[in-house]
Amino acid sequence: MDTVALVPAAGRGTRLGAGVPKALVRVLGQSLLSRAVRGLLDSGSVGHVVVAAAPDQLDLMGREVRDLGDRAHVVPGGGERTDSVRAALRAADRLVPSAGIVLVHDAARAFTPARVIRDVVGAVERGARAVVPTLPVADTIKRVDDDGVVAETVDRSPLRAVQTPQGFTVDVLREAYSAAGDVATDDAGLVERLGYPVETVEGHTHALKVTTSFDLAVAEAVLATAPAELPESRLDTPGSPDDTGSDNSRKVR
Ligand code: CTP
Ligand code: MG
């Protein structure tokens, strides 16, 4: 089954404060956008990518992926991430009509290892309608009241932090976006609202979202120490299952 990945890249990168949209920020000479798109295509599980760029950045972002030919398209995004994903999905229907599986992957998660991408696609190929990569929550979590006083310590064992790429059958993501009238930060959240189960696969610390300059410094440090391991890294979190042939997905309801 053909897989198309939608890459929302139309944000301004305000919190990073680099003076250019985050997707154009270079790490060791290569932009986050270029790394994210190449990581998807090089994973071997993605045939085409549709990037949503800010309308005034179409040319600049197009230049970042020009050498990939018709495997990568750049289309205008919107004011909110939801609008950008919606625009990319509409473009994918037209540009890659054969796609049965769709991924949504933030340009800001440019260092996501191929193993995560393959696991997400694999879970959809095996029948999941929606899949997200997750990691256990490392910090202690507390609920606080309006005055900032701790009300309770939350059991974190069932909690997970969610990354991208998130994977869907094209039909389910289309249905979720046609039902969604408002803004959502998480595409799988829209699918949950329709009542479909959302499965999980193991995420990876390298799939961090670059939000602040600290995140960028972490990414640079990781790349500098292990240049050959990204995004093809198979150095998974200790104790994680190997990807070959294993079905490490779980259902979220
Ligand atoms: N995004 C998008 N369209 C928007 C807003 C965000 O395509 N209107 C994309 C960003 O480019 C990014 C991803 O969604 O790849 C996640 O958003 P975020 O990390 O918030 O990035 P920015 O919006 O660029 O950053 P900030 O909120 O700090 O301005
Ligand atoms: Mg934002």
PDB file of C-alpha atoms and ligand atoms in Angstrom:
ATOM      1  CA  MET A   1       0.000   0.000   0.000  1.00  0.00           C
ATOM      2  CA  ASP A   2       1.348   3.464  -0.906  1.00  0.00           C
ATOM      3  CA  THR A   3       2.225   5.756   1.980  1.00  0.00           C
ATOM      4  CA  VAL A   4       2.272   9.538   1.827  1.00  0.00           C
ATOM      5  CA  ALA A   5       3.633  11.675   4.636  1.00  0.00           C
ATOM      6  CA  LEU A   6       2.284  15.146   5.398  1.00  0.00           C
ATOM      7  CA  VAL A   7       4.908  17.446   6.920  1.00  0.00           C
ATOM      8  CA  PRO A   8       3.513  20.566   8.582  1.00  0.00           C
ATOM      9  CA  ALA A   9       6.318  23.135   8.327  1.00  0.00           C
ATOM     10  CA  ALA A  10       4.376  26.411   8.171  1.00  0.00           C
ATOM     11  CA  GLY A  11       5.055  27.508  11.766  1.00  0.00           C
ATOM     12  CA  ARG A  12       7.103  30.605  12.589  1.00  0.00           C
ATOM     13  CA  GLY A  13       9.361  29.083  15.220  1.00  0.00           C
ATOM     14  CA  THR A  14       8.628  31.884  17.676  1.00  0.00           C
ATOM     15  CA  ARG A  15       9.885  30.007  20.741  1.00  0.00           C
ATOM     16  CA  LEU A  16      13.134  29.060  19.009  1.00  0.00           C
ATOM     17  CA  GLY A  17      13.631  32.684  18.001  1.00  0.00           C
ATOM     18  CA  ALA A  18      16.084  31.941  15.176  1.00  0.00           C
ATOM     19  CA  GLY A  19      14.740  34.761  13.002  1.00  0.00           C
ATOM     20  CA  VAL A  20      13.647  32.292  10.308  1.00  0.00           C
ATOM     21  CA  PRO A  21      10.907  29.651  10.320  1.00  0.00           C
ATOM     22  CA  LYS A  22      12.047  26.676  12.373  1.00  0.00           C
ATOM     23  CA  ALA A  23      11.959  24.275   9.406  1.00  0.00           C
ATOM     24  CA  LEU A  24      14.686  26.338   7.703  1.00  0.00           C
ATOM     25  CA  VAL A  25      17.032  26.304  10.683  1.00  0.00           C
ATOM     26  CA  ARG A  26      20.197  24.371   9.819  1.00  0.00           C
ATOM     27  CA  VAL A  27      21.790  21.777  12.041  1.00  0.00           C
ATOM     28  CA  LEU A  28      25.295  20.828  10.908  1.00  0.00           C
ATOM     29  CA  GLY A  29      24.573  22.381   7.523  1.00  0.00           C
ATOM     30  CA  GLN A  30      21.209  20.748   6.761  1.00  0.00           C
ATOM     31  CA  SER A  31      17.803  22.270   7.464  1.00  0.00           C
ATOM     32  CA  LEU A  32      15.314  20.617   9.796  1.00  0.00           C
ATOM     33  CA  LEU A  33      12.917  20.388   6.840  1.00  0.00           C
ATOM     34  CA  SER A  34      15.441  18.633   4.629  1.00  0.00           C
ATOM     35  CA  ARG A  35      16.334  16.210   7.425  1.00  0.00           C
ATOM     36  CA  ALA A  36      12.683  15.447   8.229  1.00  0.00           C
ATOM     37  CA  VAL A  37      11.702  14.843   4.589  1.00  0.00           C
ATOM     38  CA  ARG A  38      14.787  12.773   3.768  1.00  0.00           C
ATOM     39  CA  GLY A  39      14.355  10.762   6.964  1.00  0.00           C
ATOM     40  CA  LEU A  40      10.832   9.808   5.885  1.00  0.00           C
ATOM     41  CA  LEU A  41      11.800   8.876   2.314  1.00  0.00           C
ATOM     42  CA  ASP A  42      14.992   7.073   3.358  1.00  0.00           C
ATOM     43  CA  SER A  43      13.083   4.945   5.878  1.00  0.00           C
ATOM     44  CA  GLY A  44      11.911   2.835   2.952  1.00  0.00           C
ATOM     45  CA  SER A  45       8.296   2.995   4.179  1.00  0.00           C
ATOM     46  CA  VAL A  46       7.215   6.312   2.644  1.00  0.00           C
ATOM     47  CA  GLY A  47       6.755   6.923  -1.090  1.00  0.00           C
ATOM     48  CA  HIS A  48       5.875  10.620  -1.175  1.00  0.00           C
ATOM     49  CA  VAL A  49       5.945  13.656   1.079  1.00  0.00           C
ATOM     50  CA  VAL A  50       3.715  16.734   1.012  1.00  0.00           C
ATOM     51  CA  VAL A  51       5.156  19.683   2.942  1.00  0.00           C
ATOM     52  CA  ALA A  52       2.911  22.506   4.147  1.00  0.00           C
ATOM     53  CA  ALA A  53       4.902  25.757   4.114  1.00  0.00           C
ATOM     54  CA  ALA A  54       3.922  29.313   4.986  1.00  0.00           C
ATOM     55  CA  PRO A  55       2.724  30.949   1.749  1.00  0.00           C
ATOM     56  CA  ASP A  56       5.661  33.398   1.797  1.00  0.00           C
ATOM     57  CA  GLN A  57       8.158  30.537   2.261  1.00  0.00           C
ATOM     58  CA  LEU A  58       7.037  28.295  -0.603  1.00  0.00           C
ATOM     59  CA  ASP A  59      10.083  29.012  -2.781  1.00  0.00           C
ATOM     60  CA  LEU A  60      12.633  28.731   0.020  1.00  0.00           C
ATOM     61  CA  MET A  61      11.189  25.471   1.288  1.00  0.00           C
ATOM     62  CA  GLY A  62      10.768  24.121  -2.230  1.00  0.00           C
ATOM     63  CA  ARG A  63      14.493  24.645  -2.719  1.00  0.00           C
ATOM     64  CA  GLU A  64      15.229  22.427   0.294  1.00  0.00           C
ATOM     65  CA  VAL A  65      13.589  19.410  -1.345  1.00  0.00           C
ATOM     66  CA  ARG A  66      13.957  20.195  -5.051  1.00  0.00           C
ATOM     67  CA  ASP A  67      16.438  17.393  -5.726  1.00  0.00           C
ATOM     68  CA  LEU A  68      13.865  14.829  -4.560  1.00  0.00           C
ATOM     69  CA  GLY A  69      11.786  15.417  -7.700  1.00  0.00           C
ATOM     70  CA  ASP A  70       8.155  14.343  -7.599  1.00  0.00           C
ATOM     71  CA  ARG A  71       8.618  12.415  -4.353  1.00  0.00           C
ATOM     72  CA  ALA A  72       8.372  15.719  -2.438  1.00  0.00           C
ATOM     73  CA  HIS A  73       5.804  18.478  -2.943  1.00  0.00           C
ATOM     74  CA  VAL A  74       5.482  21.817  -1.159  1.00  0.00           C
ATOM     75  CA  VAL A  75       2.031  23.390  -0.779  1.00  0.00           C
ATOM     76  CA  PRO A  76       0.758  26.433   1.142  1.00  0.00           C
ATOM     77  CA  GLY A  77      -0.109  25.770   4.788  1.00  0.00           C
ATOM     78  CA  GLY A  78      -2.387  27.774   7.079  1.00  0.00           C
ATOM     79  CA  GLY A  79      -2.508  29.903  10.208  1.00  0.00           C
ATOM     80  CA  GLU A  80      -2.686  26.989  12.661  1.00  0.00           C
ATOM     81  CA  ARG A  81      -1.038  23.584  12.483  1.00  0.00           C
ATOM     82  CA  THR A  82      -4.483  22.041  11.938  1.00  0.00           C
ATOM     83  CA  ASP A  83      -4.978  24.256   8.872  1.00  0.00           C
ATOM     84  CA  SER A  84      -1.572  23.215   7.511  1.00  0.00           C
ATOM     85  CA  VAL A  85      -2.287  19.498   7.930  1.00  0.00           C
ATOM     86  CA  ARG A  86      -5.715  19.950   6.358  1.00  0.00           C
ATOM     87  CA  ALA A  87      -4.182  21.740   3.360  1.00  0.00           C
ATOM     88  CA  ALA A  88      -1.499  19.071   2.942  1.00  0.00           C
ATOM     89  CA  LEU A  89      -4.096  16.300   3.174  1.00  0.00           C
ATOM     90  CA  ARG A  90      -6.193  17.935   0.483  1.00  0.00           C
ATOM     91  CA  ALA A  91      -3.108  18.293  -1.734  1.00  0.00           C
ATOM     92  CA  ALA A  92      -2.112  14.656  -1.108  1.00  0.00           C
ATOM     93  CA  ASP A  93      -5.535  13.477  -2.309  1.00  0.00           C
ATOM     94  CA  ARG A  94      -4.740  15.194  -5.597  1.00  0.00           C
ATOM     95  CA  LEU A  95      -0.974  14.549  -5.861  1.00  0.00           C
ATOM     96  CA  VAL A  96      -0.792  10.978  -4.515  1.00  0.00           C
ATOM     97  CA  PRO A  97      -4.270   9.502  -5.119  1.00  0.00           C
ATOM     98  CA  SER A  98      -2.951   5.931  -4.766  1.00  0.00           C
ATOM     99  CA  ALA A  99      -1.995   6.420  -1.093  1.00  0.00           C
ATOM    100  CA  GLY A 100      -3.833   4.220   1.399  1.00  0.00           C
ATOM    101  CA  ILE A 101      -1.715   5.178   4.419  1.00  0.00           C
ATOM    102  CA  VAL A 102      -0.954   8.707   5.566  1.00  0.00           C
ATOM    103  CA  LEU A 103       1.583   9.874   8.131  1.00  0.00           C
ATOM    104  CA  VAL A 104       1.608  13.287   9.774  1.00  0.00           C
ATOM    105  CA  HIS A 105       5.126  14.259  10.848  1.00  0.00           C
ATOM    106  CA  ASP A 106       6.296  17.584  12.254  1.00  0.00           C
ATOM    107  CA  ALA A 107       9.239  19.127  10.406  1.00  0.00           C
ATOM    108  CA  ALA A 108      10.455  20.006  13.909  1.00  0.00           C
ATOM    109  CA  ARG A 109      10.957  16.268  14.700  1.00  0.00           C
ATOM    110  CA  ALA A 110      13.722  16.127  12.123  1.00  0.00           C
ATOM    111  CA  PHE A 111      15.844  13.468  13.859  1.00  0.00           C
ATOM    112  CA  THR A 112      13.249  10.708  14.130  1.00  0.00           C
ATOM    113  CA  PRO A 113      14.944   7.333  13.548  1.00  0.00           C
ATOM    114  CA  ALA A 114      13.824   5.215  10.600  1.00  0.00           C
ATOM    115  CA  ARG A 115      12.803   2.434  12.993  1.00  0.00           C
ATOM    116  CA  VAL A 116      10.004   4.597  14.441  1.00  0.00           C
ATOM    117  CA  ILE A 117       8.723   5.524  10.969  1.00  0.00           C
ATOM    118  CA  ARG A 118       8.767   1.883   9.861  1.00  0.00           C
ATOM    119  CA  ASP A 119       6.988   0.718  13.029  1.00  0.00           C
ATOM    120  CA  VAL A 120       4.188   3.261  12.562  1.00  0.00           C
ATOM    121  CA  VAL A 121       3.660   2.301   8.912  1.00  0.00           C
ATOM    122  CA  GLY A 122       3.911  -1.394   9.790  1.00  0.00           C
ATOM    123  CA  ALA A 123       1.194  -1.127  12.415  1.00  0.00           C
ATOM    124  CA  VAL A 124      -1.187   0.505   9.903  1.00  0.00           C
ATOM    125  CA  GLU A 125      -0.300  -2.158   7.319  1.00  0.00           C
ATOM    126  CA  ARG A 126      -1.260  -4.799   9.889  1.00  0.00           C
ATOM    127  CA  GLY A 127      -4.700  -3.265  10.324  1.00  0.00           C
ATOM    128  CA  ALA A 128      -4.491  -0.340  12.765  1.00  0.00           C
ATOM    129  CA  ARG A 129      -6.507   2.681  11.707  1.00  0.00           C
ATOM    130  CA  ALA A 130      -4.470   5.092  13.806  1.00  0.00           C
ATOM    131  CA  VAL A 131      -1.010   4.747  15.410  1.00  0.00           C
ATOM    132  CA  VAL A 132       1.157   7.069  17.509  1.00  0.00           C
ATOM    133  CA  PRO A 133       4.745   6.651  18.763  1.00  0.00           C
ATOM    134  CA  THR A 134       4.977   7.160  22.507  1.00  0.00           C
ATOM    135  CA  LEU A 135       7.497   7.245  25.330  1.00  0.00           C
ATOM    136  CA  PRO A 136       6.915   6.707  29.044  1.00  0.00           C
ATOM    137  CA  VAL A 137       6.811   9.908  31.078  1.00  0.00           C
ATOM    138  CA  ALA A 138      10.068  10.336  32.986  1.00  0.00           C
ATOM    139  CA  ASP A 139       9.132  13.104  35.423  1.00  0.00           C
ATOM    140  CA  THR A 140       6.893  12.792  38.451  1.00  0.00           C
ATOM    141  CA  ILE A 141       3.525  14.299  37.520  1.00  0.00           C
ATOM    142  CA  LYS A 142       1.425  16.318  39.968  1.00  0.00           C
ATOM    143  CA  ARG A 143      -1.956  17.941  39.580  1.00  0.00           C
ATOM    144  CA  VAL A 144      -2.109  21.431  41.107  1.00  0.00           C
ATOM    145  CA  ASP A 145      -5.060  23.635  42.107  1.00  0.00           C
ATOM    146  CA  ASP A 146      -5.742  27.203  40.956  1.00  0.00           C
ATOM    147  CA  ASP A 147      -3.267  28.525  43.553  1.00  0.00           C
ATOM    148  CA  GLY A 148      -0.476  26.245  42.341  1.00  0.00           C
ATOM    149  CA  VAL A 149      -0.717  24.031  45.426  1.00  0.00           C
ATOM    150  CA  VAL A 150      -0.318  20.323  44.805  1.00  0.00           C
ATOM    151  CA  ALA A 151      -3.681  18.549  44.818  1.00  0.00           C
ATOM    152  CA  GLU A 152      -2.383  15.073  44.016  1.00  0.00           C
ATOM    153  CA  THR A 153       0.492  13.051  42.626  1.00  0.00           C
ATOM    154  CA  VAL A 154      -0.679  11.317  39.474  1.00  0.00           C
ATOM    155  CA  ASP A 155       0.184   7.668  38.796  1.00  0.00           C
ATOM    156  CA  ARG A 156       2.400   8.081  35.745  1.00  0.00           C
ATOM    157  CA  SER A 157       2.630   4.392  34.822  1.00  0.00           C
ATOM    158  CA  PRO A 158      -0.216   4.551  32.256  1.00  0.00           C
ATOM    159  CA  LEU A 159       0.856   7.976  30.929  1.00  0.00           C
ATOM    160  CA  ARG A 160       2.729   8.394  27.650  1.00  0.00           C
ATOM    161  CA  ALA A 161       4.292  11.341  25.827  1.00  0.00           C
ATOM    162  CA  VAL A 162       3.261  11.325  22.172  1.00  0.00           C
ATOM    163  CA  GLN A 163       5.553  11.983  19.186  1.00  0.00           C
ATOM    164  CA  THR A 164       5.233  11.937  15.408  1.00  0.00           C
ATOM    165  CA  PRO A 165       4.972  10.493  12.802  1.00  0.00           C
ATOM    166  CA  GLN A 166       1.395   9.571  13.564  1.00  0.00           C
ATOM    167  CA  GLY A 167      -0.031   7.080  11.077  1.00  0.00           C
ATOM    168  CA  PHE A 168      -3.563   6.605   9.766  1.00  0.00           C
ATOM    169  CA  THR A 169      -5.502   5.022   7.001  1.00  0.00           C
ATOM    170  CA  VAL A 170      -6.241   7.835   4.573  1.00  0.00           C
ATOM    171  CA  ASP A 171      -9.999   7.338   5.025  1.00  0.00           C
ATOM    172  CA  VAL A 172      -9.836   7.737   8.802  1.00  0.00           C
ATOM    173  CA  LEU A 173      -7.684  10.893   8.735  1.00  0.00           C
ATOM    174  CA  ARG A 174      -9.939  12.397   6.082  1.00  0.00           C
ATOM    175  CA  GLU A 175     -13.002  11.637   8.219  1.00  0.00           C
ATOM    176  CA  ALA A 176     -11.309  13.089  11.321  1.00  0.00           C
ATOM    177  CA  TYR A 177     -10.430  16.322   9.542  1.00  0.00           C
ATOM    178  CA  SER A 178     -13.854  16.735   7.982  1.00  0.00           C
ATOM    179  CA  ALA A 179     -15.432  16.311  11.439  1.00  0.00           C
ATOM    180  CA  ALA A 180     -12.949  18.681  13.137  1.00  0.00           C
ATOM    181  CA  GLY A 181     -14.023  22.289  13.148  1.00  0.00           C
ATOM    182  CA  ASP A 182     -11.461  23.569  15.593  1.00  0.00           C
ATOM    183  CA  VAL A 183      -7.767  23.578  16.378  1.00  0.00           C
ATOM    184  CA  ALA A 184      -5.997  20.432  17.572  1.00  0.00           C
ATOM    185  CA  THR A 185      -2.304  19.956  18.341  1.00  0.00           C
ATOM    186  CA  ASP A 186      -2.572  16.216  17.953  1.00  0.00           C
ATOM    187  CA  ASP A 187      -4.016  14.547  14.852  1.00  0.00           C
ATOM    188  CA  ALA A 188      -4.710  11.288  16.674  1.00  0.00           C
ATOM    189  CA  GLY A 189      -6.830  13.290  19.129  1.00  0.00           C
ATOM    190  CA  LEU A 190      -9.222  14.050  16.290  1.00  0.00           C
ATOM    191  CA  VAL A 191      -9.441  10.347  15.465  1.00  0.00           C
ATOM    192  CA  GLU A 192     -10.050   9.473  19.138  1.00  0.00           C
ATOM    193  CA  ARG A 193     -13.033  11.832  19.128  1.00  0.00           C
ATOM    194  CA  LEU A 194     -14.584   9.693  16.379  1.00  0.00           C
ATOM    195  CA  GLY A 195     -14.284   6.666  18.674  1.00  0.00           C
ATOM    196  CA  TYR A 196     -11.627   4.767  16.699  1.00  0.00           C
ATOM    197  CA  PRO A 197      -8.935   2.948  18.685  1.00  0.00           C
ATOM    198  CA  VAL A 198      -5.485   4.540  18.463  1.00  0.00           C
ATOM    199  CA  GLU A 199      -2.607   2.075  18.754  1.00  0.00           C
ATOM    200  CA  THR A 200       0.861   2.920  20.026  1.00  0.00           C
ATOM    201  CA  VAL A 201       4.383   1.918  19.029  1.00  0.00           C
ATOM    202  CA  GLU A 202       7.580   2.717  20.864  1.00  0.00           C
ATOM    203  CA  GLY A 203       8.908   6.217  20.204  1.00  0.00           C
ATOM    204  CA  HIS A 204      12.514   7.361  20.517  1.00  0.00           C
ATOM    205  CA  THR A 205      14.303  10.136  22.404  1.00  0.00           C
ATOM    206  CA  HIS A 206      15.833  11.292  19.092  1.00  0.00           C
ATOM    207  CA  ALA A 207      12.309  12.064  17.829  1.00  0.00           C
ATOM    208  CA  LEU A 208      12.243  15.112  20.124  1.00  0.00           C
ATOM    209  CA  LYS A 209      10.436  18.168  18.817  1.00  0.00           C
ATOM    210  CA  VAL A 210      12.829  21.078  18.426  1.00  0.00           C
ATOM    211  CA  THR A 211      10.955  23.874  20.193  1.00  0.00           C
ATOM    212  CA  THR A 212      13.589  25.935  22.030  1.00  0.00           C
ATOM    213  CA  SER A 213      17.280  26.683  21.591  1.00  0.00           C
ATOM    214  CA  PHE A 214      17.979  24.087  24.289  1.00  0.00           C
ATOM    215  CA  ASP A 215      16.365  21.399  22.091  1.00  0.00           C
ATOM    216  CA  LEU A 216      18.492  22.546  19.172  1.00  0.00           C
ATOM    217  CA  ALA A 217      21.637  22.298  21.282  1.00  0.00           C
ATOM    218  CA  VAL A 218      20.651  18.762  22.329  1.00  0.00           C
ATOM    219  CA  ALA A 219      20.058  17.779  18.678  1.00  0.00           C
ATOM    220  CA  GLU A 220      23.414  19.226  17.654  1.00  0.00           C
ATOM    221  CA  ALA A 221      25.184  17.361  20.439  1.00  0.00           C
ATOM    222  CA  VAL A 222      23.526  14.057  19.528  1.00  0.00           C
ATOM    223  CA  LEU A 223      24.377  14.501  15.843  1.00  0.00           C
ATOM    224  CA  ALA A 224      27.959  15.469  16.604  1.00  0.00           C
ATOM    225  CA  THR A 225      28.541  12.337  18.666  1.00  0.00           C
ATOM    226  CA  ALA A 226      26.637   9.884  16.444  1.00  0.00           C
ATOM    227  CA  PRO A 227      26.465  11.320  12.912  1.00  0.00           C
ATOM    228  CA  ALA A 228      26.086   7.940  11.221  1.00  0.00           C
ATOM    229  CA  GLU A 229      23.260   6.852  13.467  1.00  0.00           C
ATOM    230  CA  LEU A 230      20.679   9.447  12.510  1.00  0.00           C
ATOM    231  CA  PRO A 231      18.053   9.096  11.208  1.00  0.00           C
ATOM    232  CA  GLU A 232      18.858   5.418  10.581  1.00  0.00           C
ATOM    233  CA  SER A 233      19.605   4.835  14.265  1.00  0.00           C
ATOM    234  CA  ARG A 234      18.804   1.411  15.617  1.00  0.00           C
ATOM    235  CA  LEU A 235      20.153   2.321  19.047  1.00  0.00           C
ATOM    236  CA  ASP A 236      16.725   2.172  20.606  1.00  0.00           C
ATOM    237  CA  THR A 237      15.871   2.890  24.189  1.00  0.00           C
ATOM    238  CA  PRO A 238      17.276   0.114  26.401  1.00  0.00           C
ATOM    239  CA  GLY A 239      15.096  -2.945  26.509  1.00  0.00           C
ATOM    240  CA  SER A 240      12.953  -1.903  23.557  1.00  0.00           C
ATOM    241  CA  PRO A 241      11.821  -4.648  21.218  1.00  0.00           C
ATOM    242  CA  ASP A 242      13.638  -5.082  17.929  1.00  0.00           C
ATOM    243  CA  ASP A 243      11.646  -3.920  14.941  1.00  0.00           C
ATOM    244  CA  THR A 244      12.164  -6.917  12.707  1.00  0.00           C
ATOM    245  CA  GLY A 245       8.939  -8.819  12.540  1.00  0.00           C
ATOM    246  CA  SER A 246       7.798  -7.808  16.003  1.00  0.00           C
ATOM    247  CA  ASP A 247       4.408  -6.272  16.565  1.00  0.00           C
ATOM    248  CA  ASN A 248       5.055  -3.875  19.408  1.00  0.00           C
ATOM    249  CA  SER A 249       1.865  -1.880  18.998  1.00  0.00           C
ATOM    250  CA  ARG A 250      -0.718  -1.402  21.728  1.00  0.00           C
ATOM    251  CA  LYS A 251      -4.219  -0.030  21.597  1.00  0.00           C
ATOM    252  CA  VAL A 252      -5.314   3.282  23.132  1.00  0.00           C
ATOM    253  CA  ARG A 253      -9.044   3.658  23.612  1.00  0.00           C
TER     254      ARG A 253
HETATM  255  N1  CTP B   1       3.067  24.262  11.944  1.00  0.00           N
HETATM  256  C1  CTP B   1       2.429  24.425  10.709  1.00  0.00           C
HETATM  257  N2  CTP B   1       1.522  25.441  10.530  1.00  0.00           N
HETATM  258  C2  CTP B   1       1.261  26.309  11.532  1.00  0.00           C
HETATM  259  C3  CTP B   1       1.892  26.150  12.794  1.00  0.00           C
HETATM  260  C4  CTP B   1       2.794  25.110  12.971  1.00  0.00           C
HETATM  261  O1  CTP B   1       2.673  23.651   9.779  1.00  0.00           O
HETATM  262  N3  CTP B   1       0.409  27.308  11.296  1.00  0.00           N
HETATM  263  C5  CTP B   1       4.062  23.197  12.094  1.00  0.00           C
HETATM  264  C6  CTP B   1       5.435  23.718  12.514  1.00  0.00           C
HETATM  265  O2  CTP B   1       6.144  24.188  11.377  1.00  0.00           O
HETATM  266  C7  CTP B   1       6.066  22.514  13.176  1.00  0.00           C
HETATM  267  C8  CTP B   1       4.859  21.743  13.735  1.00  0.00           C
HETATM  268  O3  CTP B   1       3.693  22.299  13.125  1.00  0.00           O
HETATM  269  O4  CTP B   1       6.752  21.672  12.255  1.00  0.00           O
HETATM  270  C9  CTP B   1       4.782  21.831  15.247  1.00  0.00           C
HETATM  271  O5  CTP B   1       4.563  23.192  15.633  1.00  0.00           O
HETATM  272  P1  CTP B   1       5.492  24.002  16.625  1.00  0.00           P
HETATM  273  O6  CTP B   1       6.519  23.120  17.226  1.00  0.00           O
HETATM  274  O7  CTP B   1       4.596  24.813  17.507  1.00  0.00           O
HETATM  275  O8  CTP B   1       6.289  24.961  15.618  1.00  0.00           O
HETATM  276  P2  CTP B   1       6.122  26.513  15.392  1.00  0.00           P
HETATM  277  O9  CTP B   1       4.668  26.875  15.368  1.00  0.00           O
HETATM  278  O10 CTP B   1       6.941  26.862  14.204  1.00  0.00           O
HETATM  279  O11 CTP B   1       6.844  27.108  16.697  1.00  0.00           O
HETATM  280  P3  CTP B   1       6.286  28.238  17.697  1.00  0.00           P
HETATM  281  O12 CTP B   1       4.971  27.722  18.242  1.00  0.00           O
HETATM  282  O13 CTP B   1       7.359  28.366  18.718  1.00  0.00           O
HETATM  283  O14 CTP B   1       6.124  29.493  16.868  1.00  0.00           O
HETATM  284 MG    MG B   2       3.454  26.593  17.169  1.00  0.00          MG
END
